[in-house]
GROMACS .gro file of C-alpha atoms in nm:
model
  148
    1MET     CA    1  -0.022  -0.501   0.703
    2ALA     CA    2  -0.008  -0.625   0.362
    3ALA     CA    3   0.175  -0.948   0.474
    4LEU     CA    4  -0.110  -0.998   0.734
    5HIS     CA    5  -0.378  -0.981   0.443
    6GLN     CA    6  -0.160  -1.216   0.219
    7ARG     CA    7  -0.141  -1.463   0.510
    8SER     CA    8  -0.517  -1.459   0.548
    9VAL     CA    9  -0.569  -1.510   0.176
   10LEU     CA   10  -0.336  -1.801   0.185
   11ALA     CA   11  -0.498  -1.949   0.468
   12MET     CA   12  -0.835  -1.907   0.299
   13ILE     CA   13  -0.699  -2.084  -0.016
   14LYS     CA   14  -0.562  -2.361   0.207
   15GLU     CA   15  -0.901  -2.417   0.364
   16PHE     CA   16  -1.045  -2.403   0.020
   17ARG     CA   17  -0.797  -2.680  -0.101
   18ARG     CA   18  -0.893  -2.904   0.232
   19ASN     CA   19  -1.262  -2.873   0.172
   20TRP     CA   20  -1.290  -2.873  -0.203
   21HIS     CA   21  -1.521  -3.160  -0.239
   22THR     CA   22  -1.791  -2.955  -0.051
   23LEU     CA   23  -1.730  -2.630  -0.238
   24CYS     CA   24  -1.671  -2.714  -0.604
   25ASP     CA   25  -1.741  -2.982  -0.855
   26SER     CA   26  -1.366  -3.076  -0.945
   27GLU     CA   27  -1.046  -3.123  -0.758
   28ARG     CA   28  -0.874  -2.971  -1.050
   29THR     CA   29  -1.014  -2.635  -1.005
   30THR     CA   30  -0.762  -2.347  -1.066
   31VAL     CA   31  -0.767  -2.056  -0.820
   32CYS     CA   32  -0.696  -1.720  -0.998
   33GLY     CA   33  -0.495  -1.453  -0.823
   34ALA     CA   34  -0.537  -1.080  -0.901
   35ASP     CA   35  -0.313  -1.100  -1.189
   36ALA     CA   36  -0.489  -1.380  -1.367
   37MET     CA   37  -0.827  -1.216  -1.291
   38LEU     CA   38  -0.712  -0.886  -1.447
   39LEU     CA   39  -0.589  -1.092  -1.765
   40ALA     CA   40  -0.905  -1.278  -1.789
   41LEU     CA   41  -1.107  -0.974  -1.747
   42GLN     CA   42  -0.897  -0.796  -2.017
   43LEU     CA   43  -0.950  -1.079  -2.259
   44CYS     CA   44  -1.332  -1.072  -2.200
   45MET     CA   45  -1.343  -0.695  -2.233
   46ALA     CA   46  -1.153  -0.722  -2.558
   47GLU     CA   47  -1.392  -0.981  -2.697
   48SER     CA   48  -1.683  -0.765  -2.603
   49SER     CA   49  -1.518  -0.461  -2.765
   50ARG     CA   50  -1.465  -0.672  -3.072
   51GLN     CA   51  -1.826  -0.778  -3.083
   52HIS     CA   52  -1.967  -0.426  -3.029
   53GLY     CA   53  -1.698  -0.210  -3.209
   54GLY     CA   54  -1.482  -0.428  -3.419
   55GLU     CA   55  -1.141  -0.411  -3.254
   56PHE     CA   56  -1.009  -0.652  -3.019
   57THR     CA   57  -0.843  -0.390  -2.787
   58VAL     CA   58  -0.929  -0.233  -2.430
   59SER     CA   59  -0.763   0.035  -2.235
   60LEU     CA   60  -0.592  -0.036  -1.903
   61SER     CA   61  -0.800   0.220  -1.728
   62ASP     CA   62  -1.121   0.057  -1.844
   63VAL     CA   63  -0.996  -0.289  -1.715
   64LEU     CA   64  -0.914  -0.140  -1.383
   65LEU     CA   65  -1.247   0.049  -1.366
   66THR     CA   66  -1.438  -0.277  -1.463
   67TRP     CA   67  -1.233  -0.473  -1.202
   68LYS     CA   68  -1.324  -0.231  -0.940
   69HIS     CA   69  -1.689  -0.259  -1.023
   70LEU     CA   70  -1.661  -0.634  -1.043
   71LEU     CA   71  -1.499  -0.660  -0.700
   72HIS     CA   72  -1.781  -0.453  -0.550
   73GLU     CA   73  -2.046  -0.638  -0.710
   74LYS     CA   74  -1.919  -0.988  -0.618
   75LEU     CA   75  -1.839  -0.895  -0.249
   76ASN     CA   76  -2.165  -0.712  -0.214
   77LEU     CA   77  -1.985  -0.399  -0.129
   78PRO     CA   78  -2.144  -0.047  -0.157
   79PHE     CA   79  -2.095   0.129  -0.481
   80GLU     CA   80  -1.940   0.459  -0.411
   81ASN     CA   81  -1.841   0.663  -0.718
   82VAL     CA   82  -1.786   0.343  -0.915
   83GLU     CA   83  -1.856   0.408  -1.281
   84VAL     CA   84  -1.991   0.127  -1.493
   85ILE     CA   85  -1.853   0.079  -1.820
   86ASP     CA   86  -2.053   0.027  -2.141
   87HIS     CA   87  -2.158  -0.339  -2.193
   88TYR     CA   88  -2.074  -0.433  -1.839
   89GLU     CA   89  -2.338  -0.718  -1.832
   90ASP     CA   90  -2.195  -0.876  -2.152
   91ILE     CA   91  -1.847  -0.846  -2.011
   92ARG     CA   92  -1.945  -1.002  -1.675
   93ARG     CA   93  -2.134  -1.284  -1.856
   94THR     CA   94  -1.830  -1.356  -2.066
   95TYR     CA   95  -1.600  -1.352  -1.755
   96ASP     CA   96  -1.819  -1.592  -1.564
   97SER     CA   97  -1.831  -1.821  -1.860
   98PHE     CA   98  -1.471  -1.815  -1.917
   99LEU     CA   99  -1.399  -1.898  -1.542
  100LYS     CA  100  -1.651  -2.188  -1.571
  101ASN     CA  101  -1.535  -2.323  -1.902
  102SER     CA  102  -1.172  -2.305  -1.769
  103ASN     CA  103  -1.247  -2.477  -1.457
  104MET     CA  104  -1.128  -2.172  -1.259
  105LEU     CA  105  -1.251  -1.966  -0.961
  106ASP     CA  106  -1.118  -1.615  -0.880
  107VAL     CA  107  -1.022  -1.522  -0.533
  108MET     CA  108  -1.362  -1.353  -0.465
  109ASP     CA  109  -1.543  -1.683  -0.556
  110VAL     CA  110  -1.320  -1.880  -0.310
  111TYR     CA  111  -1.386  -1.616  -0.045
  112LYS     CA  112  -1.765  -1.644  -0.086
  113LYS     CA  113  -1.736  -2.022  -0.081
  114CYS     CA  114  -1.515  -2.028   0.222
  115SER     CA  115  -1.743  -1.785   0.404
  116VAL     CA  116  -2.029  -2.024   0.346
  117LEU     CA  117  -1.827  -2.308   0.477
  118THR     CA  118  -1.727  -2.090   0.777
  119SER     CA  119  -2.088  -2.003   0.850
  120ASN     CA  120  -2.189  -2.372   0.825
  121CYS     CA  121  -1.915  -2.463   1.077
  122GLU     CA  122  -2.021  -2.190   1.315
  123ASN     CA  123  -2.387  -2.315   1.282
  124ASN     CA  124  -2.276  -2.672   1.361
  125ALA     CA  125  -2.068  -2.545   1.652
  126ASN     CA  126  -2.365  -2.365   1.794
  127ILE     CA  127  -2.601  -2.662   1.745
  128SER     CA  128  -2.326  -2.878   1.901
  129ALA     CA  129  -2.310  -2.645   2.193
  130GLU     CA  130  -2.679  -2.646   2.248
  131ASN     CA  131  -2.703  -3.015   2.226
  132PHE     CA  132  -2.420  -3.048   2.492
  133GLN     CA  133  -2.598  -2.807   2.709
  134GLN     CA  134  -2.933  -2.975   2.661
  135GLY     CA  135  -2.772  -3.324   2.710
  136LYS     CA  136  -2.604  -3.189   3.022
  137ASN     CA  137  -2.949  -3.066   3.144
  138GLU     CA  138  -3.111  -3.408   3.065
  139GLN     CA  139  -2.843  -3.592   3.250
  140LYS     CA  140  -2.895  -3.395   3.563
  141LYS     CA  141  -3.265  -3.470   3.553
  142LYS     CA  142  -3.178  -3.848   3.516
  143ILE     CA  143  -2.950  -3.873   3.809
  144PRO     CA  144  -3.153  -3.978   4.133
  145ILE     CA  145  -3.087  -3.766   4.426
  146LEU     CA  146  -2.987  -3.984   4.729
  147SER     CA  147  -3.110  -3.847   5.059
  148SER     CA  148  -2.965  -3.964   5.392
   0.00000   0.00000   0.00000
Protein backbone atom coordinates (compact mmCIF):
# COMPACT_ATOMS: atom_id res chain seq x y z
CA MET A 1 0.00 0.00 0.00
CA ALA A 2 2.79 2.44 0.89
CA ALA A 3 4.57 1.64 -2.37
CA LEU A 4 1.40 2.53 -4.29
CA HIS A 5 1.16 5.93 -2.59
CA GLN A 6 4.89 6.54 -3.10
CA ARG A 7 4.53 5.81 -6.83
CA SER A 8 1.60 8.21 -7.11
CA VAL A 9 3.59 10.95 -5.34
CA LEU A 10 6.55 10.35 -7.65
CA ALA A 11 4.25 10.44 -10.68
CA MET A 12 2.76 13.71 -9.43
CA ILE A 13 6.23 15.25 -9.03
CA LYS A 14 7.22 14.07 -12.53
CA GLU A 15 4.07 15.72 -13.91
CA PHE A 16 4.94 18.88 -12.00
CA ARG A 17 8.47 18.86 -13.46
CA ARG A 18 7.10 18.41 -16.98
CA ASN A 19 4.70 21.34 -16.60
CA TRP A 20 6.69 23.61 -14.28
CA HIS A 21 6.37 26.59 -16.65
CA THR A 22 2.59 26.71 -16.14
CA LEU A 23 2.71 25.96 -12.41
CA CYS A 24 5.50 28.09 -10.95
CA ASP A 25 7.73 31.07 -11.63
CA SER A 26 11.11 29.35 -11.84
CA GLU A 27 12.48 26.14 -13.24
CA ARG A 28 14.82 25.99 -10.25
CA THR A 29 12.06 25.36 -7.74
CA THR A 30 12.91 22.74 -5.13
CA VAL A 31 10.22 20.30 -4.04
CA CYS A 32 10.39 19.49 -0.31
CA GLY A 33 9.57 16.04 0.92
CA ALA A 34 8.13 15.35 4.35
CA ASP A 35 11.54 15.44 6.05
CA ALA A 36 12.43 18.86 4.62
CA MET A 37 8.94 20.14 5.45
CA LEU A 38 9.33 19.06 9.07
CA LEU A 39 12.78 20.64 9.27
CA ALA A 40 11.54 23.93 7.79
CA LEU A 41 8.54 23.90 10.10
CA GLN A 42 10.76 23.21 13.11
CA LEU A 43 13.00 26.17 12.21
CA CYS A 44 9.99 28.44 11.73
CA MET A 45 8.51 27.33 15.04
CA ALA A 46 11.83 27.86 16.84
CA GLU A 47 12.06 31.36 15.35
CA SER A 48 8.51 32.11 16.49
CA SER A 49 9.35 30.75 19.94
CA ARG A 50 12.43 32.99 20.07
CA GLN A 51 10.37 36.04 19.11
CA HIS A 52 7.64 35.32 21.66
CA GLY A 53 9.53 33.62 24.48
CA GLY A 54 13.22 34.18 24.05
CA GLU A 55 14.48 30.62 23.37
CA PHE A 56 15.20 29.16 19.94
CA THR A 57 13.76 25.75 20.85
CA VAL A 58 10.65 23.74 20.11
CA SER A 59 9.54 20.25 21.15
CA LEU A 60 9.09 17.47 18.62
CA SER A 61 5.52 16.88 19.77
CA ASP A 62 4.67 20.53 19.02
CA VAL A 63 6.27 20.25 15.57
CA LEU A 64 4.24 17.12 14.77
CA LEU A 65 1.05 18.68 16.10
CA THR A 66 1.60 21.80 14.00
CA TRP A 67 2.50 19.72 10.95
CA LYS A 68 -0.76 17.78 11.30
CA HIS A 69 -2.70 21.04 11.49
CA LEU A 70 -0.78 22.43 8.50
CA LEU A 71 -1.58 19.32 6.43
CA HIS A 72 -5.27 19.58 7.23
CA GLU A 73 -5.34 23.28 6.48
CA LYS A 74 -3.42 23.15 3.19
CA LEU A 75 -5.38 20.18 1.86
CA ASN A 76 -8.75 21.51 3.05
CA LEU A 77 -9.34 18.43 5.17
CA PRO A 78 -11.75 18.46 8.11
CA PHE A 79 -10.24 19.36 11.48
CA GLU A 80 -11.13 16.50 13.81
CA ASN A 81 -9.45 16.73 17.21
CA VAL A 82 -6.58 18.75 15.76
CA GLU A 83 -5.22 21.12 18.37
CA VAL A 84 -3.86 24.48 17.31
CA ILE A 85 -0.56 25.50 18.83
CA ASP A 86 0.00 29.02 20.16
CA HIS A 87 1.04 31.57 17.53
CA TYR A 88 0.08 29.23 14.67
CA GLU A 89 -0.66 32.14 12.33
CA ASP A 90 2.85 33.55 12.87
CA ILE A 91 4.38 30.13 12.32
CA ARG A 92 2.36 29.63 9.14
CA ARG A 93 3.35 33.06 7.83
CA THR A 94 7.02 32.36 8.58
CA TYR A 95 6.80 28.92 6.96
CA ASP A 96 5.20 30.26 3.78
CA SER A 97 7.72 33.10 3.64
CA PHE A 98 10.60 30.67 4.13
CA LEU A 99 9.41 28.47 1.27
CA LYS A 100 8.89 31.45 -1.03
CA ASN A 101 12.26 33.05 -0.23
CA SER A 102 14.03 29.71 -0.68
CA ASN A 103 12.25 29.05 -3.99
CA MET A 104 10.76 25.87 -2.55
CA LEU A 105 7.39 24.15 -2.64
CA ASP A 106 6.22 21.50 -0.24
CA VAL A 107 4.50 18.36 -1.48
CA MET A 108 1.09 19.75 -0.53
CA ASP A 109 1.61 22.81 -2.75
CA VAL A 110 2.73 20.57 -5.61
CA TYR A 111 -0.39 18.44 -5.11
CA LYS A 112 -2.64 21.51 -5.24
CA LYS A 113 -0.88 22.86 -8.34
CA CYS A 114 -1.05 19.49 -10.10
CA SER A 115 -4.72 19.08 -9.23
CA VAL A 116 -5.38 22.45 -10.87
CA LEU A 117 -3.46 21.25 -13.92
CA THR A 118 -5.43 17.99 -13.97
CA SER A 119 -8.76 19.77 -13.66
CA ASN A 120 -7.77 22.10 -16.52
CA CYS A 121 -6.87 19.09 -18.66
CA GLU A 122 -10.19 17.43 -17.83
CA ASN A 123 -12.05 20.63 -18.73
CA ASN A 124 -10.16 20.82 -22.04
CA ALA A 125 -10.93 17.16 -22.71
CA ASN A 126 -14.63 17.78 -22.04
CA ILE A 127 -14.61 20.83 -24.32
CA SER A 128 -12.81 18.85 -27.03
CA ALA A 129 -15.32 16.03 -26.74
CA GLU A 130 -18.18 18.51 -27.01
CA ASN A 131 -16.59 20.22 -30.02
CA PHE A 132 -15.98 16.87 -31.66
CA GLN A 133 -19.56 15.85 -31.07
CA GLN A 134 -20.89 19.18 -32.33
CA GLY A 135 -18.57 19.05 -35.32
CA LYS A 136 -19.74 15.58 -36.08
CA ASN A 137 -23.37 16.71 -35.90
CA GLU A 138 -22.60 19.71 -38.14
CA GLN A 139 -20.95 17.44 -40.69
CA LYS A 140 -24.05 15.27 -40.79
CA LYS A 141 -26.13 18.35 -41.55
CA LYS A 142 -23.83 19.40 -44.40
CA ILE A 143 -23.77 16.04 -46.16
CA PRO A 144 -26.45 16.04 -48.84
CA ILE A 145 -28.70 13.02 -48.91
CA LEU A 146 -28.88 11.45 -52.34
CA SER A 147 -32.18 9.94 -53.28
CA SER A 148 -32.56 7.38 -56.00
